[in-house]
CSV table of N, CA and C in Angstrom, one decimal:
chain,number,residue,atom,x,y,z
A,27,MET,N,119.7,249.3,106.2
A,27,MET,CA,118.7,250.2,104.7
A,27,MET,C,118.2,249.9,104.2
A,28,ALA,N,116.8,250.3,104.4
A,28,ALA,CA,115.6,250.1,104.2
A,28,ALA,C,115.6,249.4,102.7
A,29,GLN,N,114.6,248.2,102.9
A,29,GLN,CA,114.3,247.5,101.2
A,29,GLN,C,112.7,247.6,101.5
A,30,GLY,N,112.3,248.1,99.7
A,30,GLY,CA,110.7,247.8,99.7
A,30,GLY,C,110.0,246.6,99.5
A,31,PRO,N,109.6,246.4,99.3
A,31,PRO,CA,108.0,244.4,99.0
A,31,PRO,C,109.3,244.7,97.9
A,32,LYS,N,109.0,242.9,98.7
A,32,LYS,CA,109.8,242.0,97.3
A,32,LYS,C,108.9,241.5,96.2
A,33,PRO,N,109.4,242.0,95.5
A,33,PRO,CA,108.6,241.7,93.9
A,33,PRO,C,108.1,240.3,93.7
A,34,LYS,N,106.7,240.0,93.2
A,34,LYS,CA,106.2,238.5,93.0
A,34,LYS,C,107.2,237.8,92.1
A,35,ALA,N,107.7,236.7,92.2
A,35,ALA,CA,108.0,235.7,92.3
A,35,ALA,C,107.7,235.1,90.7
A,36,ARG,N,108.3,234.9,90.1
A,36,ARG,CA,107.7,234.1,88.7
A,36,ARG,C,108.7,233.3,87.8
A,37,LYS,N,107.7,232.1,88.3
A,37,LYS,CA,108.6,231.3,87.0
A,37,LYS,C,108.4,230.6,86.2
A,38,PRO,N,109.4,230.7,85.0
A,38,PRO,CA,110.1,231.2,83.6
A,38,PRO,C,109.7,229.5,83.1
A,39,PHE,N,109.1,229.0,81.6
A,39,PHE,CA,109.0,228.2,81.5
A,39,PHE,C,109.0,227.8,79.8
A,40,LEU,N,109.1,226.9,79.3
A,40,LEU,CA,109.5,227.0,78.0
A,40,LEU,C,108.2,226.5,76.7
A,41,MET,N,107.6,227.2,76.0
A,41,MET,CA,106.8,226.5,75.8
A,41,MET,C,106.5,226.3,74.0
A,42,ARG,N,106.0,225.7,73.9
A,42,ARG,CA,106.0,225.5,72.3
A,42,ARG,C,104.6,224.7,71.9
A,43,THR,N,104.5,226.2,70.6
A,43,THR,CA,102.9,225.5,69.7
A,43,THR,C,103.2,225.6,68.0
A,44,SER,N,102.2,225.9,68.0
A,44,SER,CA,101.9,225.8,66.5
A,44,SER,C,101.9,227.4,66.3
A,45,PRO,N,102.7,228.1,65.0
A,45,PRO,CA,103.2,229.1,64.6
A,45,PRO,C,100.7,229.4,64.4
A,46,ALA,N,100.5,229.5,63.9
A,46,ALA,CA,98.7,229.7,64.0
A,46,ALA,C,98.7,230.1,65.6
A,47,LEU,N,99.1,229.4,66.6
A,47,LEU,CA,98.4,229.8,68.1
A,47,LEU,C,99.0,231.0,68.5
A,48,MET,N,99.8,231.1,68.4
A,48,MET,CA,101.1,232.2,68.7
A,48,MET,C,100.7,233.4,68.0
A,49,ALA,N,100.7,233.3,66.3
A,49,ALA,CA,99.3,234.0,66.2
A,49,ALA,C,97.8,235.0,66.3
A,50,ALA,N,97.7,233.8,66.8
A,50,ALA,CA,96.3,234.2,68.2
A,50,ALA,C,96.1,234.8,68.5
A,51,VAL,N,97.4,234.5,69.6
A,51,VAL,CA,97.6,234.9,71.0
A,51,VAL,C,98.5,236.4,70.5
A,52,GLU,N,99.3,236.2,69.8
A,52,GLU,CA,99.7,238.7,69.8
A,52,GLU,C,98.5,239.2,69.4
A,53,ARG,N,97.1,238.4,68.1
A,53,ARG,CA,96.7,239.6,68.2
A,53,ARG,C,95.7,239.7,68.9
A,54,LEU,N,95.5,238.9,70.1
A,54,LEU,CA,94.6,239.1,71.4
A,54,LEU,C,95.2,240.0,72.0
A,55,ALA,N,96.7,239.8,72.2
A,55,ALA,CA,97.3,240.5,72.8
A,55,ALA,C,97.0,242.2,72.6
A,56,ALA,N,97.6,242.1,71.5
A,56,ALA,CA,97.8,243.4,70.7
A,56,ALA,C,96.4,244.3,71.3
A,57,ALA,N,95.0,243.6,71.0
A,57,ALA,CA,93.5,244.4,70.7
A,57,ALA,C,93.0,244.8,72.1
A,58,GLU,N,94.0,243.5,73.1
A,58,GLU,CA,93.8,243.9,74.9
A,58,GLU,C,94.7,244.7,75.4
A,59,LEU,N,95.4,245.2,75.0
A,59,LEU,CA,96.9,246.6,75.0
A,59,LEU,C,97.8,245.6,76.4
A,60,ARG,N,98.0,244.3,76.0
A,60,ARG,CA,98.5,243.6,76.8
A,60,ARG,C,100.2,243.0,76.3
A,61,SER,N,101.1,242.2,76.8
A,61,SER,CA,102.3,241.7,76.6
A,61,SER,C,101.6,240.0,76.5
A,62,VAL,N,102.4,239.5,75.4
A,62,VAL,CA,102.3,238.1,74.6
A,62,VAL,C,102.5,237.1,76.1
A,63,ASN,N,103.5,237.4,77.5
A,63,ASN,CA,103.8,237.2,78.1
A,63,ASN,C,101.5,237.3,79.1
A,64,ALA,N,101.5,238.2,79.0
A,64,ALA,CA,100.5,238.4,80.3
A,64,ALA,C,99.4,237.7,79.9
A,65,GLN,N,99.4,238.2,78.2
A,65,GLN,CA,97.8,237.5,78.1
A,65,GLN,C,98.2,235.7,78.0
A,66,VAL,N,98.7,235.4,77.8
A,66,VAL,CA,99.4,233.8,78.1
A,66,VAL,C,97.9,233.9,79.7
A,67,GLU,N,98.7,234.2,80.3
A,67,GLU,CA,98.7,233.8,81.8
A,67,GLU,C,97.3,234.0,82.7
A,68,VAL,N,97.1,235.6,81.3
A,68,VAL,CA,94.9,235.4,81.7
A,68,VAL,C,94.5,234.0,80.8
A,69,LEU,N,94.9,234.0,79.6
A,69,LEU,CA,94.5,233.2,79.1
A,69,LEU,C,94.4,231.5,79.9
A,70,LEU,N,95.7,231.4,80.7
A,70,LEU,CA,95.7,230.5,81.4
A,70,LEU,C,94.8,230.6,83.1
A,71,ARG,N,95.0,231.6,83.6
A,71,ARG,CA,94.0,231.6,84.4
A,71,ARG,C,92.3,231.6,84.3
A,72,GLU,N,91.5,231.9,83.2
A,72,GLU,CA,90.5,231.6,82.6
A,72,GLU,C,90.5,230.2,82.5
A,73,ALA,N,91.1,229.8,81.8
A,73,ALA,CA,90.5,228.3,81.4
A,73,ALA,C,90.7,228.0,82.7
A,74,LEU,N,91.9,228.0,83.6
A,74,LEU,CA,91.6,226.8,85.1
A,74,LEU,C,90.3,227.5,86.1
A,75,THR,N,89.9,228.8,85.8
A,75,THR,CA,89.0,228.8,86.7
A,75,THR,C,87.3,227.8,86.0
A,76,ARG,N,87.6,228.4,84.2
A,76,ARG,CA,86.0,227.1,83.7
A,76,ARG,C,86.5,225.7,84.4
A,77,ARG,N,87.5,225.6,84.7
A,77,ARG,CA,87.5,223.8,85.1
A,77,ARG,C,87.5,223.5,86.9
A,78,GLY,N,87.3,224.6,87.2
A,78,GLY,CA,87.0,225.0,89.3
A,78,GLY,C,87.8,224.7,89.1
A,79,LEU,N,89.5,225.8,88.6
A,79,LEU,CA,90.0,225.5,89.9
A,79,LEU,C,90.7,226.6,89.5
A,80,ASP,N,90.5,227.3,91.5
A,80,ASP,CA,90.9,228.6,92.1
A,80,ASP,C,92.8,229.4,92.2
A,81,VAL,N,92.6,229.8,91.6
A,81,VAL,CA,94.5,229.8,90.8
A,81,VAL,C,94.8,231.5,92.3
A,82,ALA,N,95.5,231.0,92.9
A,82,ALA,CA,96.2,232.8,94.4
A,82,ALA,C,97.1,232.4,93.5
A,83,ASP,N,97.2,234.4,93.8
A,83,ASP,CA,98.7,235.0,94.1
A,83,ASP,C,99.3,235.0,95.2
A,84,ASP,N,98.7,233.8,96.0
A,84,ASP,CA,100.3,234.2,97.1
A,84,ASP,C,101.4,233.1,96.5
A,85,PRO,N,102.5,234.1,96.7
A,85,PRO,CA,103.6,233.2,96.4
A,85,PRO,C,104.3,231.9,96.7
A,86,ASN,N,103.8,231.9,97.7
A,86,ASN,CA,103.7,229.8,98.8
A,86,ASN,C,103.1,229.7,98.3
A,87,ALA,N,101.9,230.1,97.1
A,87,ALA,CA,101.1,228.4,97.3
A,87,ALA,C,101.9,227.4,96.7
A,88,ASP,N,102.3,227.4,95.7
A,88,ASP,CA,103.0,226.2,95.2
A,88,ASP,C,104.4,226.4,95.0
A,89,ALA,N,105.6,226.8,95.2
A,89,ALA,CA,107.1,226.8,94.8
A,89,ALA,C,107.7,226.2,93.7
A,90,SER,N,107.1,224.4,94.0
A,90,SER,CA,107.4,224.0,93.0
A,90,SER,C,107.5,224.3,92.0
């Protein structure tokens, strides 16, 4: 039986933040038509890029 490509693996994690910060992220996500989860990922990627770190989409880059 043939199987299609495997979906990208996601690593779940718990994040605690202030209600005001979460509200700001929710507003930004709504304005950019993204889920809160996707918006947090975009913000993290942008912050890492500004700090000179390249985030590869390679699922084997770091499995930990």
